[in-house]
Short mmCIF file of C-alpha atoms in Angstrom, two decimals:
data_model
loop_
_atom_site.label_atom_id
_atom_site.label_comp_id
_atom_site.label_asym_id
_atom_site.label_seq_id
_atom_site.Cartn_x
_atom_site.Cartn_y
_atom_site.Cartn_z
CA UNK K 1 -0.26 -55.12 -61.75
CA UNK K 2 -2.39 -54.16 -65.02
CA UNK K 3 -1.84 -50.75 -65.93
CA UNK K 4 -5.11 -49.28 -65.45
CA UNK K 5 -4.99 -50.19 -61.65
CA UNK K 6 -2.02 -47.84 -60.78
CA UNK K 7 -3.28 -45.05 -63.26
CA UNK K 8 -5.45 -43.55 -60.27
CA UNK K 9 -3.16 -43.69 -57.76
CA UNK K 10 -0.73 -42.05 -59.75
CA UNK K 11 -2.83 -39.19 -60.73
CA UNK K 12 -3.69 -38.17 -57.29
CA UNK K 13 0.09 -38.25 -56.16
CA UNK K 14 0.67 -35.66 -59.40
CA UNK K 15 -2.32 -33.81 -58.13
CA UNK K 16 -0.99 -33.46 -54.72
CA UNK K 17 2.52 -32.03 -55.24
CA UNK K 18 0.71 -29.31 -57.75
CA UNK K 19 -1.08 -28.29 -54.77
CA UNK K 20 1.85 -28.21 -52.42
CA UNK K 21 3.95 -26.48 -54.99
CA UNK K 22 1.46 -23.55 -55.71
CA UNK K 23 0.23 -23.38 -51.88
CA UNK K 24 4.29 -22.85 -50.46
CA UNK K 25 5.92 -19.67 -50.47
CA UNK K 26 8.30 -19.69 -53.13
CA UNK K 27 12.30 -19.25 -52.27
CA UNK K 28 13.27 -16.01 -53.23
CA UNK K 29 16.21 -15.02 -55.47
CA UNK K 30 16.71 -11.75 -52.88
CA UNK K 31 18.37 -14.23 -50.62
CA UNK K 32 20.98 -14.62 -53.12
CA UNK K 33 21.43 -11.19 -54.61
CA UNK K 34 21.87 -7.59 -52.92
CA UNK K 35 18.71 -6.62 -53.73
CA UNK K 36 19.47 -3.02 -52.83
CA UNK K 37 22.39 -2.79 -55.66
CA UNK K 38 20.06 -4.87 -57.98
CA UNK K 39 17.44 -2.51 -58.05
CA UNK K 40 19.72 0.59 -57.98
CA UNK K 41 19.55 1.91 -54.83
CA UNK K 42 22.46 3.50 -53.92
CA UNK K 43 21.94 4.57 -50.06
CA UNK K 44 23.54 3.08 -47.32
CA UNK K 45 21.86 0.53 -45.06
CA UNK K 46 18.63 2.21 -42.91
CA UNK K 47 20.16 1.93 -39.92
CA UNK K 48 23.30 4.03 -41.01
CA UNK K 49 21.04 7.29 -42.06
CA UNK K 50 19.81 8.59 -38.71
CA UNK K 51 16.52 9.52 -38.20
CA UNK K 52 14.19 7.63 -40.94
CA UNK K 53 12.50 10.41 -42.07
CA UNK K 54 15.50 12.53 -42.73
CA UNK K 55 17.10 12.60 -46.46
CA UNK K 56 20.28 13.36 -47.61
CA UNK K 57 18.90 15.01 -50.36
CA UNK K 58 17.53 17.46 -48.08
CA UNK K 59 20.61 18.57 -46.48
CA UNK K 60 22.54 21.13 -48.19
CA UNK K 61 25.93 19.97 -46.91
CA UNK K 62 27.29 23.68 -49.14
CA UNK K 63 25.82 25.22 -46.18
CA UNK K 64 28.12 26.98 -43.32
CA UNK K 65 26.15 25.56 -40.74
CA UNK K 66 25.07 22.05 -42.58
CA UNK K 67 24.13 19.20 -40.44
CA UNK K 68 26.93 16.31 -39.81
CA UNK K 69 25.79 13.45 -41.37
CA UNK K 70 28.03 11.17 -39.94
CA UNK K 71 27.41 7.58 -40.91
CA UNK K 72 30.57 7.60 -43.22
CA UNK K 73 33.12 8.47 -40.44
CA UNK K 74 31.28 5.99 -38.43
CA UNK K 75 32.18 3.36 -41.38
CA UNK K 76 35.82 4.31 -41.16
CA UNK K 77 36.01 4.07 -37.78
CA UNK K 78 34.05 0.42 -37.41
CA UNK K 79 36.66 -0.72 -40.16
CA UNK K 80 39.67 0.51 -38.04
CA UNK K 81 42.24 -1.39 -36.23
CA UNK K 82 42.69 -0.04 -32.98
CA UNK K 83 46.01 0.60 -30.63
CA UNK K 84 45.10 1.05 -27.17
CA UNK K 85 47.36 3.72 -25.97
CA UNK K 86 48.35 5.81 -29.45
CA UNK K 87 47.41 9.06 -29.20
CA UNK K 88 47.33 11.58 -32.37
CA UNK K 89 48.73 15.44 -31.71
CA UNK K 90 47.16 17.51 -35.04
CA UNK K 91 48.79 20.94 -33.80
CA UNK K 92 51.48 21.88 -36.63
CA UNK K 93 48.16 24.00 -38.36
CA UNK K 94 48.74 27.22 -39.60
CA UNK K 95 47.94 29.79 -42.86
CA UNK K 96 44.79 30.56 -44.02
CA UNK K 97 41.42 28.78 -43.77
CA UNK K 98 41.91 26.23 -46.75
CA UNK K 99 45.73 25.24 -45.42
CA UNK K 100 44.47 25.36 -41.67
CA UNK K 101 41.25 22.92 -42.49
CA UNK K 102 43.36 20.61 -44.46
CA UNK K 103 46.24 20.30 -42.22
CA UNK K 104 43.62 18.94 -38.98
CA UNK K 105 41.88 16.91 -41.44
CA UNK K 106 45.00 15.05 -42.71
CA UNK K 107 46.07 14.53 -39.89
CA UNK K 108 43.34 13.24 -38.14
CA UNK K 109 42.50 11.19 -41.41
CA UNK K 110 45.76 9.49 -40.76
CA UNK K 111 45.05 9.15 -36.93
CA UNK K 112 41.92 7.18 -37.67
CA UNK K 113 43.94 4.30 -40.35
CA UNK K 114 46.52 4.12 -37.95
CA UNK K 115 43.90 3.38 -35.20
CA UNK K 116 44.92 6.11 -32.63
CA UNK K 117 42.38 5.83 -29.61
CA UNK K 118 43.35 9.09 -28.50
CA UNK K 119 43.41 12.43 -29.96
CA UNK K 120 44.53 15.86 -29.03
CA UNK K 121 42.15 18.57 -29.55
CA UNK K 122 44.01 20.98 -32.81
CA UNK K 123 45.17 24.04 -32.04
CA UNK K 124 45.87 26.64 -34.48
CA UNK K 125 48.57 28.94 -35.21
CA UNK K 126 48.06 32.92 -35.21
CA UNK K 127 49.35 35.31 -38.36
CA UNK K 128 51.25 37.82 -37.77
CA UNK K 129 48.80 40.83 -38.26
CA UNK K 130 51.90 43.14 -39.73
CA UNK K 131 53.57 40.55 -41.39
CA UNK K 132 50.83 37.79 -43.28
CA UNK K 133 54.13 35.86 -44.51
CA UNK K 134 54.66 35.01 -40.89
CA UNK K 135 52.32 32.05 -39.90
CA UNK K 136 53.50 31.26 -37.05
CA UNK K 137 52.82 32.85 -33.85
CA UNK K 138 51.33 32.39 -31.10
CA UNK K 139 49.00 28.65 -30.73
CA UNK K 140 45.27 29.64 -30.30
CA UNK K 141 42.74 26.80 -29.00
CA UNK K 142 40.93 25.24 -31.58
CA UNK K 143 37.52 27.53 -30.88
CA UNK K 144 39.43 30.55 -32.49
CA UNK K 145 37.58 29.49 -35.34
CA UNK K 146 35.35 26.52 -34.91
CA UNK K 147 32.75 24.84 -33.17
CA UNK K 148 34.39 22.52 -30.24
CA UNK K 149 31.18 21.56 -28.84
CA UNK K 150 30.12 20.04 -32.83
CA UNK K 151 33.70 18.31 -33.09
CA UNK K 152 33.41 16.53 -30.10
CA UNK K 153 30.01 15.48 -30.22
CA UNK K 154 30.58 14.11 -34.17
CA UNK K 155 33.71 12.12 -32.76
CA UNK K 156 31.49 10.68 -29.34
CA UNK K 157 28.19 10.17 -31.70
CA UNK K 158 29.85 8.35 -34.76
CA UNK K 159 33.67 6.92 -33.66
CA UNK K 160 33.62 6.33 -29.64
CA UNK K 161 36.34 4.61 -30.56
CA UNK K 162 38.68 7.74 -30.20
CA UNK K 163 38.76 9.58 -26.67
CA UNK K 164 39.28 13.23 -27.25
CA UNK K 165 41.83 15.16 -25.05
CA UNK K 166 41.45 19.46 -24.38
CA UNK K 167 45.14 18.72 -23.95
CA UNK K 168 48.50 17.33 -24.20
CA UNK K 169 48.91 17.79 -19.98
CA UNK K 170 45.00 15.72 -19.43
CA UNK K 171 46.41 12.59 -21.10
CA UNK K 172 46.47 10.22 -18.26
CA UNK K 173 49.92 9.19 -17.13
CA UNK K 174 51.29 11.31 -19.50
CA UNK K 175 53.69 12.89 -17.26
CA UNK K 176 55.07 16.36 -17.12
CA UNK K 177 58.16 15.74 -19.76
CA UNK K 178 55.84 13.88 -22.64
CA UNK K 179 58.33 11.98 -25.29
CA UNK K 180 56.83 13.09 -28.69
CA UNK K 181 57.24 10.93 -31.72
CA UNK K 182 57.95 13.18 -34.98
CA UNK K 183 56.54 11.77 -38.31
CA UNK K 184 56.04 11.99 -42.15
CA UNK K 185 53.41 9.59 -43.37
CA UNK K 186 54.70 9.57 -47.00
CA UNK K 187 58.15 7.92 -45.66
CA UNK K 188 55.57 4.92 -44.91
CA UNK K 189 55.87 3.19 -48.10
CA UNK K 190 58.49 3.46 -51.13
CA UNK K 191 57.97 6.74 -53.42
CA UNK K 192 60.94 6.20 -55.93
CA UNK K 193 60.24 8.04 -59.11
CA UNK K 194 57.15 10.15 -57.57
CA UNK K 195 57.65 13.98 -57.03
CA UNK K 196 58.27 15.14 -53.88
CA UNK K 197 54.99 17.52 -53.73
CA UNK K 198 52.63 14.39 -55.00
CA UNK K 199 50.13 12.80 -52.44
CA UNK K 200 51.11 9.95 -50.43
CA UNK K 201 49.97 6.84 -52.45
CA UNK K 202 50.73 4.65 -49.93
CA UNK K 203 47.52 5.32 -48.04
CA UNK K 204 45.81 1.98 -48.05
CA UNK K 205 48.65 0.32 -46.54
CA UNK K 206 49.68 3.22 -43.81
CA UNK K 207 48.05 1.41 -41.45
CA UNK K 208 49.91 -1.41 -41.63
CA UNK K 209 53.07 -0.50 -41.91
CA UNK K 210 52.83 1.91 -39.57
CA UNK K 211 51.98 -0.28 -36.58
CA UNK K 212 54.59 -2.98 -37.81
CA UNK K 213 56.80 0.16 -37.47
CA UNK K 214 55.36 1.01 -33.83
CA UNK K 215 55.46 -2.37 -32.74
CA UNK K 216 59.20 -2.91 -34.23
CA UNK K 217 61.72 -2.61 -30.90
CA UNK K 218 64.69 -1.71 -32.72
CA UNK K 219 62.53 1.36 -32.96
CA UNK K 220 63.92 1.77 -29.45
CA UNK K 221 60.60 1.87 -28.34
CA UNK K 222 58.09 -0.57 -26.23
CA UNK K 223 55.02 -0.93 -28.40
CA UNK K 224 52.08 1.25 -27.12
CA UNK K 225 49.67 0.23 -24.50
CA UNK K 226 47.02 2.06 -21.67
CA UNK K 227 50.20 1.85 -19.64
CA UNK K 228 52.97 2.78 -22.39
CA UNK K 229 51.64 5.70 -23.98
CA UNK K 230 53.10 6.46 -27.75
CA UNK K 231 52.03 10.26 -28.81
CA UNK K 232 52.62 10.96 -32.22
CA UNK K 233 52.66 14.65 -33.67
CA UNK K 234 53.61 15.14 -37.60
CA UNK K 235 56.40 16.98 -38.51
CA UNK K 236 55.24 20.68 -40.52
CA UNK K 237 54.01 20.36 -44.22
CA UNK K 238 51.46 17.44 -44.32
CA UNK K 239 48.87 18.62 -45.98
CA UNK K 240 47.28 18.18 -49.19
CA UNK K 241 48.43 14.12 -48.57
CA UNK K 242 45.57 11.84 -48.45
CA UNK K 243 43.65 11.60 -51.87
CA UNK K 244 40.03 12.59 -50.59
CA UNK K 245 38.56 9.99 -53.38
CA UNK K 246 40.06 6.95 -52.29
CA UNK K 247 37.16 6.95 -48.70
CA UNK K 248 34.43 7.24 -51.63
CA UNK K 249 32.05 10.39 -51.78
CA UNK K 250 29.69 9.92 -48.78
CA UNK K 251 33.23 10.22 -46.90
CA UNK K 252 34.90 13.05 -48.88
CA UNK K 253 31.76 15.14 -49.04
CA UNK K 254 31.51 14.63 -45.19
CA UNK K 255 34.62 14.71 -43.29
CA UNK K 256 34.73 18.67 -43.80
CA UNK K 257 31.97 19.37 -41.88
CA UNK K 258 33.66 18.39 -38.29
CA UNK K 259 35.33 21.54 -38.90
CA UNK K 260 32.10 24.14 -38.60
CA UNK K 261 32.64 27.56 -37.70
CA UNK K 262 32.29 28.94 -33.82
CA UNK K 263 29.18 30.76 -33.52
CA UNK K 264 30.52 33.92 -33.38
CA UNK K 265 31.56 33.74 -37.05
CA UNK K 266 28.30 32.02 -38.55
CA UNK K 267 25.98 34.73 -36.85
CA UNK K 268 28.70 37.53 -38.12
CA UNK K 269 28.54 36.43 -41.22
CA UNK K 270 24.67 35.39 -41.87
CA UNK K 271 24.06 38.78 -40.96
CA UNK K 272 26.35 39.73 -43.38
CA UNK K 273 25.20 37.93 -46.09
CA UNK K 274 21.51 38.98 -45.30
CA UNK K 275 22.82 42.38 -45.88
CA UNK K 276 24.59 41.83 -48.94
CA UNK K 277 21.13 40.47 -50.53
CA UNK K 278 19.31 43.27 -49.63
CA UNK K 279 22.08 45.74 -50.83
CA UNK K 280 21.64 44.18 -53.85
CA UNK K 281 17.83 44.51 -53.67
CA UNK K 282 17.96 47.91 -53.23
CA UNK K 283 19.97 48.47 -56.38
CA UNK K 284 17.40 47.41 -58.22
CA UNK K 285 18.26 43.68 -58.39
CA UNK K 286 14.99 42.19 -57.76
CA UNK K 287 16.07 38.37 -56.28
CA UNK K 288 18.54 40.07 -54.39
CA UNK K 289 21.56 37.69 -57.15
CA UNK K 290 25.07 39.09 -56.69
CA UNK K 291 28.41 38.06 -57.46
CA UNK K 292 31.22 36.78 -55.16
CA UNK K 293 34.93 38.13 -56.02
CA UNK K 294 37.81 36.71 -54.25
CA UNK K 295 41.04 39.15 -55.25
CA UNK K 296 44.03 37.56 -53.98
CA UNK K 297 46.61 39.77 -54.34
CA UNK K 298 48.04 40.20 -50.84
CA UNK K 299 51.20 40.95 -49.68
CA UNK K 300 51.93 37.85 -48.71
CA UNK K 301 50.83 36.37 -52.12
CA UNK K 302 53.62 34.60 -54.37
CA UNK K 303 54.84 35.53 -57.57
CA UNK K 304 53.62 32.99 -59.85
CA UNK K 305 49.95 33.69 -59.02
CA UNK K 306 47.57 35.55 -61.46
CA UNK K 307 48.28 38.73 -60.82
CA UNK K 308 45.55 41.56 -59.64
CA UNK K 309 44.87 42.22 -63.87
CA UNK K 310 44.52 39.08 -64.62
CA UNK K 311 42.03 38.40 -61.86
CA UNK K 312 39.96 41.75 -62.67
CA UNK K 313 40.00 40.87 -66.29
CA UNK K 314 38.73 37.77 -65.90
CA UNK K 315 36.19 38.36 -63.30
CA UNK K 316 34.97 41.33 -65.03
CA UNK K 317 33.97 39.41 -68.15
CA UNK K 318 32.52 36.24 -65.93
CA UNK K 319 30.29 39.67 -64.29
CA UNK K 320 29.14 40.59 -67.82
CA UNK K 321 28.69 37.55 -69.20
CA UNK K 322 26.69 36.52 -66.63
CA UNK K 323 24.70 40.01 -66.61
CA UNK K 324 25.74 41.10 -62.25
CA UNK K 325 25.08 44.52 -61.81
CA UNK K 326 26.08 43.97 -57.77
CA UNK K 327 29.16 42.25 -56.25
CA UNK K 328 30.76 41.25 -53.20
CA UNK K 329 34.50 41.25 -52.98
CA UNK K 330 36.37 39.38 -50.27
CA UNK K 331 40.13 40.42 -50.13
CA UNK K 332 42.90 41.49 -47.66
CA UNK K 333 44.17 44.71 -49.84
CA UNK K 334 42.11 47.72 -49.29
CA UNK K 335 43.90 49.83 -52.16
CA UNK K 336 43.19 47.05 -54.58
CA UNK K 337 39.79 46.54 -53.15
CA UNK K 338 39.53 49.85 -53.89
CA UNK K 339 40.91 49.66 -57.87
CA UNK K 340 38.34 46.91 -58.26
CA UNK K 341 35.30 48.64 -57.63
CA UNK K 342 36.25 51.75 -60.29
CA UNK K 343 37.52 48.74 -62.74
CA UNK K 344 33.71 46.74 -62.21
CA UNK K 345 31.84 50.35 -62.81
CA UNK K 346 33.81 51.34 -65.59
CA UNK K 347 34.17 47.98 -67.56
CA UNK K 348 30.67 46.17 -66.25
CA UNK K 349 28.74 49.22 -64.65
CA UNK K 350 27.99 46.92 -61.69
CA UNK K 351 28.57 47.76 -58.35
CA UNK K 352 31.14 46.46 -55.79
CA UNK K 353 31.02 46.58 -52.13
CA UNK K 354 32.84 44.69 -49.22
CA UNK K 355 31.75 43.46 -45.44
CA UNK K 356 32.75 46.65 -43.72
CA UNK K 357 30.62 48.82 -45.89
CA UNK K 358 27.39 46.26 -45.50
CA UNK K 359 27.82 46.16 -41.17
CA UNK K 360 27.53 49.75 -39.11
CA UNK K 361 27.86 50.17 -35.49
CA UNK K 362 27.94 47.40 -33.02
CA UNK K 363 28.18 44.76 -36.30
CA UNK K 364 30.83 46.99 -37.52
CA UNK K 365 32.99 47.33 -34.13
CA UNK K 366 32.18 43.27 -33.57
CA UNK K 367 34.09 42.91 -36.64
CA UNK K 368 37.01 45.05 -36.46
CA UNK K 369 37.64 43.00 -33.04
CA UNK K 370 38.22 39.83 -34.98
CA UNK K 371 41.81 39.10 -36.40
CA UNK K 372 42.70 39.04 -40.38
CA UNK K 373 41.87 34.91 -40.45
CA UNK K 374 38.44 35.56 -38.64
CA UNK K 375 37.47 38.16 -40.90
CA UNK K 376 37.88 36.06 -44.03
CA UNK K 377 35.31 33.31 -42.27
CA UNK K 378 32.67 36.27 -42.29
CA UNK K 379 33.90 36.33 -46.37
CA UNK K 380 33.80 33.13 -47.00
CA UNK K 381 30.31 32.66 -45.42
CA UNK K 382 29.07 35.23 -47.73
CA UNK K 383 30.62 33.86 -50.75
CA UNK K 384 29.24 30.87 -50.61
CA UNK K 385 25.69 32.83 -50.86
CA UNK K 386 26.23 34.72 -53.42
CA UNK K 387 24.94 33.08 -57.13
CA UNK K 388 28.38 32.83 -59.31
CA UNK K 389 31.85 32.96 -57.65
CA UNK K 390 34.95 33.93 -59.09
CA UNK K 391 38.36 33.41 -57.09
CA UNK K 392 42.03 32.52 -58.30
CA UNK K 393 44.07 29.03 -58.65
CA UNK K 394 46.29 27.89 -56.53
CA UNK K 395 44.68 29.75 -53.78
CA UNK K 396 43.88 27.25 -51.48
CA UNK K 397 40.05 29.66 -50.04
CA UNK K 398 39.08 29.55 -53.52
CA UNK K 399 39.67 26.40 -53.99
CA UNK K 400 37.89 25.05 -51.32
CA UNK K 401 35.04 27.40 -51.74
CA UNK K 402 34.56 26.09 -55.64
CA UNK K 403 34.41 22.77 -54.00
CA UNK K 404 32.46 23.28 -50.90
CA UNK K 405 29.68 25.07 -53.72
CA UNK K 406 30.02 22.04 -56.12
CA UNK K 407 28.05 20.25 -53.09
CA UNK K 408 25.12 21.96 -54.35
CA UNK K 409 25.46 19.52 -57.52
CA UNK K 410 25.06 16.22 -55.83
CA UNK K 411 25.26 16.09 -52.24
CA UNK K 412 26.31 13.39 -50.55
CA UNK K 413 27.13 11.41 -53.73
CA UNK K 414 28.58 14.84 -55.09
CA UNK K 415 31.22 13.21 -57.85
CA UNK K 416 34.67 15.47 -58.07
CA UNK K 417 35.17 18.74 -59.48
CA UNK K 418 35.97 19.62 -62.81
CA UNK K 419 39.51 21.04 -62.62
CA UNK K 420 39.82 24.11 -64.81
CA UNK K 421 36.59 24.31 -65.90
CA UNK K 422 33.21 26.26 -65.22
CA UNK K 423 30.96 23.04 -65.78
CA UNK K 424 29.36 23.31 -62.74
CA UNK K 425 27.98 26.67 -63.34
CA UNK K 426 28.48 27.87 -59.83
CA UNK K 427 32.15 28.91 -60.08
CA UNK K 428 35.05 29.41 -61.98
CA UNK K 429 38.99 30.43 -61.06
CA UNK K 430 41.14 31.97 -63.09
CA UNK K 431 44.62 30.61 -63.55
CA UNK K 432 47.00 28.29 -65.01
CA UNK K 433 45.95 24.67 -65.42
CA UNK K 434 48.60 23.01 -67.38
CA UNK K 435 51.01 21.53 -64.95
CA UNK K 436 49.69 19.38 -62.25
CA UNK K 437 52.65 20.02 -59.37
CA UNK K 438 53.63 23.25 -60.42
CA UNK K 439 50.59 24.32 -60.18
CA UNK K 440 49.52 23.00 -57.21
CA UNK K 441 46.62 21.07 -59.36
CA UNK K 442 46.91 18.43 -56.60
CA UNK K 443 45.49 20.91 -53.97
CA UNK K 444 41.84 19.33 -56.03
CA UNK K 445 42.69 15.56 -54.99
CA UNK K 446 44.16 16.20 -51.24
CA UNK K 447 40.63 18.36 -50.02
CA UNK K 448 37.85 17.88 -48.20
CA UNK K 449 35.01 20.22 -48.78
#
């Protein structure tokens, strides 16, 4: 065919795939690429947030009363592998509020990678009143100092997975003589040449090898089942076990807030605080700024902490540096409450006062009704209000209220604490930061806030 005849017909075909190319929607390279990480985002998908119009950046989760945001647990719990019939017991909880959050938490932590479908509801044990060394009296239900109604509901809301028992006796067929397994989850996995006070880290496969262990019949036992119940309780001590960072940050700056106080001790302790600003407001400080103090020098207190002039010398010069000319002081020792206050007018001219002198009457009375534990909630709720706090390492309340604060920093993507240092400008603890187990530097990696 001469070459001028098929010159037409080949410009029109030309012409019509331009059209068709420009005219149809072109494939797009977010089919291919996580757009979300691409772009930076670094939220979780829409439909894990809750309500759309509700940020994270708008929750304070330093808060005593801060709002579960529970997407994260409900990621741990759609990742589990579940045992029908295994049932957790978290009950061996006992000291103060740091020791007692930590010990439910670790526990349950390890309930949920083991994929226990049941769970006991904690209980807690009582201090001896005369004799703070002596933690364990009488078991108190888990309301003594938190909210059971919030637990529950974050549990049936986020991991449905888990059925919640009031008690050991309302497990169905659990019978009147219940055979209790006794474990430690560190014995899960080989620890040669690691010290004996180090977290487990073993943690990723716990799971694992713990059901191979359940499901092993030389074990002596039938592996567990809705009609072969296996309840497992750990044996005293595991706490400070599960390294927090290893569930990321929206986890670890989460889990804590299962654990919120009973209303008794938020109201107590609000009012408090409300009283503690305007104390300080009518001392002349105008925004109502004071300082927290937590002087741990108890009787019950061991002999390698900083002891009550190391503590006043260092929180003195944190008060003057910082210009306080009001403070709060949170401790068990009257006397050396008492010591404190002369010290902070003498050395900082600033002004000291506690909860029983901010509360009168029926405040007052409601107080005095509440045990030694309870009262130090109402501290620790004021504490975290106040504008710079100053506590003591290894104590496990001032460690977790230096990390509950540091939410303030970053929220739910908080990133960890600063170990021994003030860089966060909202706290700083006095004590001896050279030597990781003896002292008790891994208390940082084995909290929740």
């Amino acid at each position: 065919m001469p070459r001028r005849n098929i010159l037409l017909p080949t410009l029109c075909i030309v012409l019509l795939i331009a059209v068709w190319t420009l005219r149809s929607p072109r494939p797009s390279i977010d089919r291919w690429l996580d757009v979300a990480a691409t772009r930076g985002a670094t939220s979780p998908p829409a439909s894990l947030l809750g309500p759309p119009a509700q940020s994270h950046n708008d929750v304070d989760l330093s808060a005593p009363d801060a709002p579960f945001v529970g997407w994260p647990l409900q990621r741990v719990c759609d990742e589990a592998t579940w045992v029908q019939g295994l049932v957790y017991i978290c009950d061996n909880n006992s000291g103060g509020i740091g020791n007692i959050r930590n010990y439910i938490q670790t526990c349950i932590r390890y309930g949920l990678e083991a994929g226990a479908t049941g769970l006991v509801m904690p209980k807690i044990r009582k201090r001896n009143e005369t004799d703070l060394a002596d933690l364990f009296t009488d078991y108190l239900p888990f309301d003594y100092m938190f909210d059971e109604k919030h637990f529950k509901d974050a549990f049936a809301t986020n991991c449905p997975q888990v059925t919640i028992y009031d008690d050991i006796k309302d497990i169905p067929g659990v019978g009147s003589k219940p055979n209790i397994e006794h474990i430690t989850p560190k014995k899960f996995g080989n620890r040669e040449g690691c010290d004996f006070r180090d977290q487990n880290r073993h943690t990723d496969r716990f799971g694992d090898r713990f059901r191979k262990w359940l499901n092993d019949p030389k074990n002596g036992q039938s592996p567990p089942s809705q009609d072969h119940l296996r309840l497992i309780r750990f044996n005293w001590g595991v706490l400070w076990d599960w390294q927090t960072y290893r569930d990321g940050p929206e986890f670890a700056n989460t889990f804590g807030n299962i654990l919120r106080f009973n209303d008794q001790i938020l109201r107590l302790g609000k009012k408090t605080l409300k009283r503690m600003h305007a104390y300080a407001k009518a001392n002349g400080v105008k925004d109502g700024k004071f300082l927290g103090v937590h002087l741990r020098t108890e009787s019950d207190a061991l002999g390698f902490w900083p002891t009550y002039n190391t503590q006043t010398d260092a929180y003195l010069k944190q008060a003057t540096k910082r210009g306080f000319e009001v403070a709060y002081i949170a401790t068990g020792d009257p006397l050396e409450a008492q010591n404190f206050a002369g010290a902070a007018i003498e050395m900082a001219q600033m002004r000291v006062v506690n909860k029983a002198d901010l509360l009168d009457d029926e405040e007052l009375e409601e107080l005095e009704s509440l045990s030694w534990d309870q009262q130090g909630l109402i501290d620790f709720i004021v504490l975290l209000g106040s504008d710079f706090f100053v506590g003591t390492m290894p104590s496990s309340f001032s460690v977790y209220m230096a990390m509950k604060r540091h939410l303030k920093t970053g929220g739910l993507y908080t990133r960890p604490y600063k170990v021994g240092t003030e860089g966060d400008g909202l706290s700083y603890l006095v004590g001896n930061y050279e030597k990781y187990w003896e002292g008790w530097l891994f208390m940082w990696d084995g909290m929740w806030p």
